[in-house]
CSV table of C-alpha atoms and ligand atoms in Angstrom, one decimal:
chain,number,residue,atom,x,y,z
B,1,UNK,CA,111.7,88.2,-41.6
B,2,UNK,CA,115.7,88.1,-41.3
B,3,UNK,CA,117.6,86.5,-39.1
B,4,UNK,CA,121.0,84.6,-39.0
B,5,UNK,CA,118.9,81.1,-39.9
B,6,UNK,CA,117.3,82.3,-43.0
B,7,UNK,CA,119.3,85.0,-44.8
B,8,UNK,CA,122.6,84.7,-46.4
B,9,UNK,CA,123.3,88.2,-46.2
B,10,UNK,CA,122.2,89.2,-42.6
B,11,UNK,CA,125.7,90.3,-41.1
B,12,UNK,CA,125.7,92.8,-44.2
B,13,UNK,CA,122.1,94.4,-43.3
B,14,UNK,CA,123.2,94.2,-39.6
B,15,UNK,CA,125.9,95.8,-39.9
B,16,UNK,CA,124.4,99.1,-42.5
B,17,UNK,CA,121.0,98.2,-39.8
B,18,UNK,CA,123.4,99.5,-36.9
B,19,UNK,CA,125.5,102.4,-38.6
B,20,UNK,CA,122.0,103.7,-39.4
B,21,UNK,CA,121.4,103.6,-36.0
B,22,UNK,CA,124.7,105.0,-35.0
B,23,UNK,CA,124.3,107.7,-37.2
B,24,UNK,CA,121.1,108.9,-35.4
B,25,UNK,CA,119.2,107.5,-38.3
B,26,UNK,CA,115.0,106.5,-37.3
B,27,UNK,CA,113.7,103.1,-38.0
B,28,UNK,CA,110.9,103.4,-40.6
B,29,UNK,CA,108.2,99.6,-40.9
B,30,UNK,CA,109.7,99.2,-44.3
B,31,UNK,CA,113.2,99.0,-43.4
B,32,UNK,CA,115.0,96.4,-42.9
B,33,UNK,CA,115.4,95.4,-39.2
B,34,UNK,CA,116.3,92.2,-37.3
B,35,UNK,CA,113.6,89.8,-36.3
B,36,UNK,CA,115.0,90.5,-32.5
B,37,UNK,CA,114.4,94.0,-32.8
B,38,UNK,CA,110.8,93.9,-34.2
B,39,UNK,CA,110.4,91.0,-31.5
B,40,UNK,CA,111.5,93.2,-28.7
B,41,UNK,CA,109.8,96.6,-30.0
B,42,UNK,CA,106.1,94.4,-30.0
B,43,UNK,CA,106.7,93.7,-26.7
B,44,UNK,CA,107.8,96.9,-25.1
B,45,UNK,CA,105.1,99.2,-27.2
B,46,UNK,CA,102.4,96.3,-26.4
B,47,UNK,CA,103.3,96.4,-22.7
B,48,UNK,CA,103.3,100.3,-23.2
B,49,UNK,CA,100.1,100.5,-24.5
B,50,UNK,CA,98.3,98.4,-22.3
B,51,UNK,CA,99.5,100.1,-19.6
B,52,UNK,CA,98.1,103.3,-20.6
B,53,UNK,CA,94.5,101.1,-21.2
B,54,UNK,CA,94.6,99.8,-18.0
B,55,UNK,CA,96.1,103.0,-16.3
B,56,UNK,CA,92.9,104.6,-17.1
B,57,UNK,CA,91.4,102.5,-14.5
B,58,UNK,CA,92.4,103.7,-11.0
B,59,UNK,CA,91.5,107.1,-11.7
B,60,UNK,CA,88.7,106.0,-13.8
B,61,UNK,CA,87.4,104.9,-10.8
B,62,UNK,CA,87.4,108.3,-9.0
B,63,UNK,CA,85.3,109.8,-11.9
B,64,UNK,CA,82.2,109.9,-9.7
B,65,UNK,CA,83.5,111.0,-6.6
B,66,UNK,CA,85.4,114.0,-7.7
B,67,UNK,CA,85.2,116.5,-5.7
B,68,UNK,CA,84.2,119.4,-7.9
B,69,UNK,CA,82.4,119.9,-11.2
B,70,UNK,CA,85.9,121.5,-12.3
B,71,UNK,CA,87.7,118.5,-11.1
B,72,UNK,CA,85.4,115.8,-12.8
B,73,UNK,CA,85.9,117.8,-15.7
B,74,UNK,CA,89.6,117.5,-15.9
B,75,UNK,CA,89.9,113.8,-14.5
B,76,UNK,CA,87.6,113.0,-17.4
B,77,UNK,CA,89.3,114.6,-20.0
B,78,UNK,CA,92.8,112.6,-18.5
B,79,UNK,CA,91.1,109.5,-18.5
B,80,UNK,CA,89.8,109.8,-21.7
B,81,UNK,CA,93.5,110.7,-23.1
B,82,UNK,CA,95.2,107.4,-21.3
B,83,UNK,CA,92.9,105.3,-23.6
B,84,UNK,CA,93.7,107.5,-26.3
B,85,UNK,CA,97.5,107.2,-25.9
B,86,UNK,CA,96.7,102.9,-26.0
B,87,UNK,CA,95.2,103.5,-29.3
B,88,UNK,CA,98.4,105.4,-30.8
B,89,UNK,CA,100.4,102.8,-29.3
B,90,UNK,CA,98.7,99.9,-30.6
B,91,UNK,CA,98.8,101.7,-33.9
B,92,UNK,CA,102.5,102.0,-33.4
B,93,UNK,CA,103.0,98.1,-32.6
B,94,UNK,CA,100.7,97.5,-35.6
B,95,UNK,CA,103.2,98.8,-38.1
B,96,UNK,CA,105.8,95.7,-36.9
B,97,UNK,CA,103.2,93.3,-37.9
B,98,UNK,CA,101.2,92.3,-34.9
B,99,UNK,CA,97.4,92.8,-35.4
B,100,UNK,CA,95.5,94.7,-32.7
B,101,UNK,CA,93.2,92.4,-31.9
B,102,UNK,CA,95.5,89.7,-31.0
B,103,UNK,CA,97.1,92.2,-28.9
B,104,UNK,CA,94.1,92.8,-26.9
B,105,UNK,CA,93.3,89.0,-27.0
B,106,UNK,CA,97.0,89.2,-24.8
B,107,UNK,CA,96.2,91.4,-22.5
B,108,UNK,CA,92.5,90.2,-21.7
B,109,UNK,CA,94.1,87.0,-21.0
B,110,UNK,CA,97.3,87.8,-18.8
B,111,UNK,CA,99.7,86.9,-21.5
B,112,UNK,CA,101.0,90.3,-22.2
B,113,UNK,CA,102.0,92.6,-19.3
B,114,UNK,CA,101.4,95.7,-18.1
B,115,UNK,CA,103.4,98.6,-15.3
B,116,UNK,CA,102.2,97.3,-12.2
B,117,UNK,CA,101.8,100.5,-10.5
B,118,UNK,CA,98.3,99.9,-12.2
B,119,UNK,CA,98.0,96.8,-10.0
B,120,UNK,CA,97.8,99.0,-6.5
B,121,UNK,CA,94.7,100.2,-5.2
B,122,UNK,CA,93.5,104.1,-5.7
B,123,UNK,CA,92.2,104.7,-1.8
B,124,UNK,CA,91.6,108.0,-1.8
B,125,UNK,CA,91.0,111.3,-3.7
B,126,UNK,CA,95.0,111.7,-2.7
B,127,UNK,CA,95.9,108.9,-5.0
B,128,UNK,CA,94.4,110.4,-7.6
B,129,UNK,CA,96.8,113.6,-7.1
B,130,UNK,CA,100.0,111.5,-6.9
B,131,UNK,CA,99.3,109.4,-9.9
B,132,UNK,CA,98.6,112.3,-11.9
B,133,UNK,CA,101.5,114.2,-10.9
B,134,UNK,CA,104.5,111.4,-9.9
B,135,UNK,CA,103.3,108.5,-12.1
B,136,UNK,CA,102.6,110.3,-15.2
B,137,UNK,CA,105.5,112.4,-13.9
B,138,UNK,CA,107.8,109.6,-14.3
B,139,UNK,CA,106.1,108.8,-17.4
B,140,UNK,CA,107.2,111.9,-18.8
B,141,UNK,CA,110.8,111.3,-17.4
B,142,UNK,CA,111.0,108.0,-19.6
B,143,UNK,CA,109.0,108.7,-22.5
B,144,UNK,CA,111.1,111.4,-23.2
B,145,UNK,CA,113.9,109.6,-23.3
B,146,UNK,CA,112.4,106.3,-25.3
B,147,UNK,CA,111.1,109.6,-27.8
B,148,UNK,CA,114.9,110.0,-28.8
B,149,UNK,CA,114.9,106.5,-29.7
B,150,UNK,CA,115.8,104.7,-33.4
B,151,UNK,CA,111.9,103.3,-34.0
B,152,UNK,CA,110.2,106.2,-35.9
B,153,UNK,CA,106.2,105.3,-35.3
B,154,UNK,CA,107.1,104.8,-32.1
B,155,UNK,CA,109.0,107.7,-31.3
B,156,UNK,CA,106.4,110.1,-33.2
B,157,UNK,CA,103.7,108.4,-31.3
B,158,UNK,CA,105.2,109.2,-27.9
B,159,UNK,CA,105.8,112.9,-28.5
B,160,UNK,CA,101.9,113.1,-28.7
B,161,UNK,CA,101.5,111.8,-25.5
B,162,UNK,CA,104.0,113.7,-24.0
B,163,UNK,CA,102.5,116.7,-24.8
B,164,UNK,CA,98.9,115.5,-23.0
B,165,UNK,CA,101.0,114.2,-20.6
B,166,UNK,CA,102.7,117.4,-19.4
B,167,UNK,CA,98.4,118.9,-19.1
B,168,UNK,CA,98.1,115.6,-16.6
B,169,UNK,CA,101.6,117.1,-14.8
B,170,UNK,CA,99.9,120.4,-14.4
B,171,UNK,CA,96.8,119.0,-13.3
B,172,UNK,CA,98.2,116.5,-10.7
B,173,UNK,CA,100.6,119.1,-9.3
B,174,UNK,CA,97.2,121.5,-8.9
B,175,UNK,CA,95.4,119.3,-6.9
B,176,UNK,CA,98.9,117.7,-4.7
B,177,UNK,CA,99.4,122.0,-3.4
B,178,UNK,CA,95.6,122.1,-2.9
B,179,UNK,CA,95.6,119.0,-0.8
B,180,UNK,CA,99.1,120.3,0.6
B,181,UNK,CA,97.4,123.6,1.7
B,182,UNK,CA,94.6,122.4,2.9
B,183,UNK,CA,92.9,121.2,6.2
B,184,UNK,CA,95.4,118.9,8.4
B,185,UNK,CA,92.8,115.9,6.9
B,186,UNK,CA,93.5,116.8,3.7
B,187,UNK,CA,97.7,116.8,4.1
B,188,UNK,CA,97.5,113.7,6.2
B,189,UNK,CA,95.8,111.9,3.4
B,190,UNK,CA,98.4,113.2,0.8
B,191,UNK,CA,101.0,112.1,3.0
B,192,UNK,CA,99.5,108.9,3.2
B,193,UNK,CA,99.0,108.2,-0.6
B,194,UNK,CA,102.7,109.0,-0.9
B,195,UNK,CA,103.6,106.2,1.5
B,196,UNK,CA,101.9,104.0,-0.3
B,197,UNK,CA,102.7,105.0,-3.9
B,198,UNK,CA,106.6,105.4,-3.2
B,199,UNK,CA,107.5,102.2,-3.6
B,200,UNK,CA,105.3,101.1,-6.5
B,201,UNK,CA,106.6,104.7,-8.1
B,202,UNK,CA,110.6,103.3,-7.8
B,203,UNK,CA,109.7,100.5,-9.2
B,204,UNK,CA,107.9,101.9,-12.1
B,205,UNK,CA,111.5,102.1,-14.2
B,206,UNK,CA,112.1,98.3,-13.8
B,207,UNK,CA,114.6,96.6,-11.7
B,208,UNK,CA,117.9,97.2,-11.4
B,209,UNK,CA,120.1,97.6,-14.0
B,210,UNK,CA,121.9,94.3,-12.5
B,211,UNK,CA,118.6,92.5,-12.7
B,212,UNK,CA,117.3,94.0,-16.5
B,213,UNK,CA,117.1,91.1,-18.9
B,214,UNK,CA,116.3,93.4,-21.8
B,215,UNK,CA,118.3,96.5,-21.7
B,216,UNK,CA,121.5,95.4,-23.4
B,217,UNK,CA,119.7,94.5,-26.3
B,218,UNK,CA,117.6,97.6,-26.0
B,219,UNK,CA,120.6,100.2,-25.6
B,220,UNK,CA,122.6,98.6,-28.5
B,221,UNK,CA,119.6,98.9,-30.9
B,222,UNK,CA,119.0,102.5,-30.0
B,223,UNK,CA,115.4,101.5,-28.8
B,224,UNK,CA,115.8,103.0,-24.7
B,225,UNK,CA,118.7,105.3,-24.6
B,226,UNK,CA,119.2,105.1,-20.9
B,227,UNK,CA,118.8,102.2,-18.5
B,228,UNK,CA,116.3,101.4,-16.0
B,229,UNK,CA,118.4,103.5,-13.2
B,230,UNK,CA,119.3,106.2,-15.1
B,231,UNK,CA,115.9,107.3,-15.8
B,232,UNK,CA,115.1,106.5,-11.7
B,233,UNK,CA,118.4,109.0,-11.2
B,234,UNK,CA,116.7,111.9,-13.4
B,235,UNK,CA,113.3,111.1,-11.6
B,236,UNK,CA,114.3,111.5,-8.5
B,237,UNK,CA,116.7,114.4,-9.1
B,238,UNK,CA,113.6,116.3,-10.6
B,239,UNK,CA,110.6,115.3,-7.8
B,240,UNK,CA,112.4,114.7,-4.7
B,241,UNK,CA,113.5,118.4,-4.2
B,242,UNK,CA,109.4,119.0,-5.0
B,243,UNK,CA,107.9,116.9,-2.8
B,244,UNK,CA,110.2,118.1,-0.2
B,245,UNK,CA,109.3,122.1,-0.6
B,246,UNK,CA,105.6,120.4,-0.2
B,247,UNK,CA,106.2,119.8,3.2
B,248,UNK,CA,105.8,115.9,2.6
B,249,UNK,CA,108.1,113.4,3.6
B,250,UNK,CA,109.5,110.9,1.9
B,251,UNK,CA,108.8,107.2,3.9
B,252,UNK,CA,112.9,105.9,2.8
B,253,UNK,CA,114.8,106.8,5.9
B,254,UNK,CA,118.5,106.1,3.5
B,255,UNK,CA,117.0,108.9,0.6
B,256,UNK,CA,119.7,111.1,0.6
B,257,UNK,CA,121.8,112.5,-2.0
B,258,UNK,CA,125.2,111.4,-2.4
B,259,UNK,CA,127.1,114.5,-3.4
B,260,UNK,CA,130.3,112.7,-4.7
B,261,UNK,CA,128.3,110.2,-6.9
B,262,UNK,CA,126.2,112.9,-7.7
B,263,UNK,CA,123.4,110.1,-6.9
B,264,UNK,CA,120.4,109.3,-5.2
B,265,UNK,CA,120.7,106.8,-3.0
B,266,UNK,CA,117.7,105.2,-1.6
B,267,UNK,CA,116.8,102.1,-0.1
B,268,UNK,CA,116.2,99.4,-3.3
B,269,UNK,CA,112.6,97.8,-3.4
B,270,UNK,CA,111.7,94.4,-2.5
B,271,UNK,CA,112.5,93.1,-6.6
B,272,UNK,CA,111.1,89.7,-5.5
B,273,UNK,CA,107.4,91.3,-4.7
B,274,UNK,CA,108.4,93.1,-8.0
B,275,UNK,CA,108.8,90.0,-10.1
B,276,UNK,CA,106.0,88.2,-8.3
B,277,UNK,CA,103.1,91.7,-8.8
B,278,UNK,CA,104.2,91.7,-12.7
B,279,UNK,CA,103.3,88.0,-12.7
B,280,UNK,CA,99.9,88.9,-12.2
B,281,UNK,CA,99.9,88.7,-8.7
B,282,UNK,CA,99.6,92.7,-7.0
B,283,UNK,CA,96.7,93.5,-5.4
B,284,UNK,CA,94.5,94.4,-7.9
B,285,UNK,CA,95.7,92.6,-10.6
B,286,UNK,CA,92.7,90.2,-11.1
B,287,UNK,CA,90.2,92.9,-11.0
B,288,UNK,CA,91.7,95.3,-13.2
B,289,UNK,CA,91.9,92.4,-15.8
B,290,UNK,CA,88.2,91.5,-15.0
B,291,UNK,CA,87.4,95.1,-15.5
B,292,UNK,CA,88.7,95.0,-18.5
B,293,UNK,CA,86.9,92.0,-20.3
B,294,UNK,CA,83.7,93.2,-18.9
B,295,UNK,CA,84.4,96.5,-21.0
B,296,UNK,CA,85.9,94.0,-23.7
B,297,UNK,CA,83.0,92.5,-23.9
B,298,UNK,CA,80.1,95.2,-23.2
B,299,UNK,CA,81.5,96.7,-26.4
B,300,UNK,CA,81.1,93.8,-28.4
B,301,UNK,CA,78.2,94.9,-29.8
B,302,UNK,CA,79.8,98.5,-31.0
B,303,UNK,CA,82.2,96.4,-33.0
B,304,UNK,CA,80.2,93.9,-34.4
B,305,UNK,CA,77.9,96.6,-36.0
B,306,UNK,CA,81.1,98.6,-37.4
B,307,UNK,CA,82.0,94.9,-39.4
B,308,UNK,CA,78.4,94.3,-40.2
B,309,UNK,CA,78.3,97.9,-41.9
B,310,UNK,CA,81.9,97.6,-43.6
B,311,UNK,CA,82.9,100.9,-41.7
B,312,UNK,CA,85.6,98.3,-39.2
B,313,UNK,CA,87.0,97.4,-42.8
B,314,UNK,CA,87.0,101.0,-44.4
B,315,UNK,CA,89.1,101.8,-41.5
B,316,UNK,CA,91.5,98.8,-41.4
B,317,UNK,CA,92.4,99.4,-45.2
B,318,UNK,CA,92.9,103.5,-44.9
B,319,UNK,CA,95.1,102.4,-41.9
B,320,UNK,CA,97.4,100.3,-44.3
B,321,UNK,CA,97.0,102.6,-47.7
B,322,UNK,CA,98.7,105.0,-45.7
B,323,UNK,CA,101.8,106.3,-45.6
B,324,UNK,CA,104.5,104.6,-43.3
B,325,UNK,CA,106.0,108.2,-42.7
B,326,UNK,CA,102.1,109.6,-41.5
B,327,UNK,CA,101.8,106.7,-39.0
B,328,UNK,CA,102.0,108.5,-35.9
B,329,UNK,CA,101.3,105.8,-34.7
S,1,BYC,N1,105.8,97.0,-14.7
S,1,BYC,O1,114.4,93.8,-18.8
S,1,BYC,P1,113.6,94.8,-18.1
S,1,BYC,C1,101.2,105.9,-17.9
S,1,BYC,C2,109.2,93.7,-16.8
S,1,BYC,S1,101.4,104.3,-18.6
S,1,BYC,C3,105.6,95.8,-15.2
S,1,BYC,O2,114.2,96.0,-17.5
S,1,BYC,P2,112.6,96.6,-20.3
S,1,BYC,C4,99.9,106.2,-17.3
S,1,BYC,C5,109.6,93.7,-18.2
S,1,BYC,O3,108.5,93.8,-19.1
S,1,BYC,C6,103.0,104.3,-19.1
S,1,BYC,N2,106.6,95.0,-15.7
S,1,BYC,O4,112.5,95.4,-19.2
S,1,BYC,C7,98.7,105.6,-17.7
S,1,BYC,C8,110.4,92.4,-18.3
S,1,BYC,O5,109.4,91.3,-18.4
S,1,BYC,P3,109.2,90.5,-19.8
S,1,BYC,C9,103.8,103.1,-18.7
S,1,BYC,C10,107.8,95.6,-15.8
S,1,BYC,O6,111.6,96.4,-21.3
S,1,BYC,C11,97.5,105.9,-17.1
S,1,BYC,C12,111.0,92.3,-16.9
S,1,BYC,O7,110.2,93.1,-16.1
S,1,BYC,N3,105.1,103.2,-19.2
S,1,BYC,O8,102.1,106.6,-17.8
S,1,BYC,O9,114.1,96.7,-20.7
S,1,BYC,C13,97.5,106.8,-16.0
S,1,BYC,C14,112.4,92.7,-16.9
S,1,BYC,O10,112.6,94.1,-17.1
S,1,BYC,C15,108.1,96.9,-15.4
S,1,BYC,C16,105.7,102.2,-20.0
S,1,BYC,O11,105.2,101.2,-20.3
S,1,BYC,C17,107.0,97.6,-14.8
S,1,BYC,N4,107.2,98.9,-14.4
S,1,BYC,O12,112.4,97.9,-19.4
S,1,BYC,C18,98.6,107.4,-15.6
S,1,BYC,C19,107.0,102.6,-20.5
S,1,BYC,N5,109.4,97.1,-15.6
S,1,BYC,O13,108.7,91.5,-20.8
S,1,BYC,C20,99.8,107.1,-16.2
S,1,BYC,C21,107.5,101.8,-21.6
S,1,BYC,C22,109.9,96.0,-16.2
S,1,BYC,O14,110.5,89.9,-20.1
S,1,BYC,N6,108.4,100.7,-21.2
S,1,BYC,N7,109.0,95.1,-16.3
S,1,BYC,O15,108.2,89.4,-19.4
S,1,BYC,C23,109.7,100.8,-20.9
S,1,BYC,O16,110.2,101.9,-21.0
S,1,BYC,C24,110.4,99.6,-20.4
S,1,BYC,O17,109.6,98.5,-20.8
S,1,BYC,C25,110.7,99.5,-18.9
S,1,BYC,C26,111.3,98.1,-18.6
S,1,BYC,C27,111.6,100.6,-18.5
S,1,BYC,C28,109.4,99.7,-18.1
């Protein structure tokens, strides 16, 4: 633990901590860090990694009503990579001192938070196609850049998921042109998932920059290399032109881009609903959660046998007997 309080020499290994940082130097658990920085890394990879466990969800849902044996196949096999990408994460927290279990102990409870476009409804078969495509889409655009970033487990953890991320790209933009092809039923309900995703998909990269609380911090420690709008910016300068030669429209009457700025402008989300959804108040925030602890706790069983046969504790001490530098997460 360091911080100005309880070491002497903190301004020394703040300032070495930060030319590291400067010099494009990675963050490895061992090293020395601020107690702000590990504070702040526990709460964005947390809040990363229960996104992707309760991401799973809305197109978990769809599992049984896919439309083809090809297509169940596929949403399976994404689904089943989400949860996987919360396990790497947790891992990746893990390594800044926070155990797992209390972690999921936050999440089952409310205390720790998650993206809210997980707290919208999946209607249709359509959904599923946009949140593969622009959700994990604009999950590519910012893990990518948080992959540059100074914390090493963290940064080798998200270039595994960005690789089974770009399959999910390829697999939502397959079934977004089939749908876009298709009968007029079938590009109506596209068109109608987009309405409703739009917003919750510009608000995916947090509010404003005006409005961000933890981005100066962030950006000075390396940790997210661009700000909330940035990333927005490269988003919607690589999708918009996309969804366009779809044939979709885009429901913001003021989207258009402004040539001098070289910017998008669009018309800013209601930040208030914003603040009040990640509160725990969207639509389907309650019953996501409730999923949740009913999984949480149908699996009780699974993890009380692997303590009662030592094979939960095996695992715990290879985790920590390894090597900082093999934590992929
Ligand atoms: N949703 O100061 P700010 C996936 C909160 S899953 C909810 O700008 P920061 C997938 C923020 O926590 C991948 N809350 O924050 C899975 C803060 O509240 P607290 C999801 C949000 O950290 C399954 C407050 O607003 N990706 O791809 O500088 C199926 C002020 O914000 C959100 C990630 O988690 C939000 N969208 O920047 C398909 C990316 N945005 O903590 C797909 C990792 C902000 O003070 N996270 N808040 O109570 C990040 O890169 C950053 O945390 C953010 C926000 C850019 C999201």
């Amino acid at each position: 633990m360091s911080s100005p309080q309880t070491d002497p020499r903190y301004e020394e290994k703040l300032a070495e901590f930060e030319a590291r940082i400067a010099r494009g130097e990675k963050i490895e658990p061992d090293d020395w860090m601020p107690d702000e920085y590990r504070r702040q890394l526990i709460r964005l990879i947390q809040q990363h990694a229960n996104s992707e466990v309760i991401g799973a969800l809305p197109e978990g849902t769809w599992i049984p009503y896919a439309p083809t044996f090809k297509r169940k196949k596929a949403l399976v096999a994404k689904v089943q990579d989400e949860v996987g990408h919360g396990l790497m994460l947790y891992r990746a927290a893990e390594t800044l001192g926070k155990p797992r279990e209390e972690m999921i102990e936050e999440m089952l409870s409310g205390k720790s938070k998650w993206s809210l476009v997980f707290a919208y409804p999946a209607e249709t078969w359509a959904d599923v196609a946009i949140i593969a495509w622009l959700i994990d889409g604009g999950a590519i655009v910012n893990q990518t850049i948080m992959a540059t970033g100074s914390y090493a487990p963290y940064c080798r953890a998200l270039k595994r998921i960005i690789y089974e991320e770009s399959f999910h790209l390829k697999h939502g933009f397959d079934m977004v042109v089939t749908l876009a092809e298709g009968t007029k039923r079938q590009r109506d309900m596209l068109q109608d998932a987009l309405n409703r995703w739009w917003e919750p998909i510009i608000m995916f990269f947090g509010p404003p920059d005006t409005l961000s609380k933890h981005t100066p911090v962030l950006k000075r420690w390396g940790v997210k290399p661009k700000t909330n709008d940035e990333q927005r910016q490269i988003f919607l300068r690589k999708f918009v032109p996309q969804i366009l030669d779809l044939g979709l429209t885009i429901p913001d009457p003021n989207l258009r881009y402004d040539e001098e700025n070289d910017r998008w402008l669009y018309t800013e989300p209601d930040w208030d609903k914003f603040f009040d959804i990640i509160r725990g108040n969207g639509p389907m925030s309650k019953e996501r959660l409730a999923v949740r602890r009913l999984a949480h706790e149908e699996g009780r069983w699974v993890r009380e046998a692997l303590e009662a046969t030592g094979i939960a504790r095996q695992l715990r001490e290879a985790a920590v007997a390894a090597p900082s530098s093999s934590v992929v997460a």
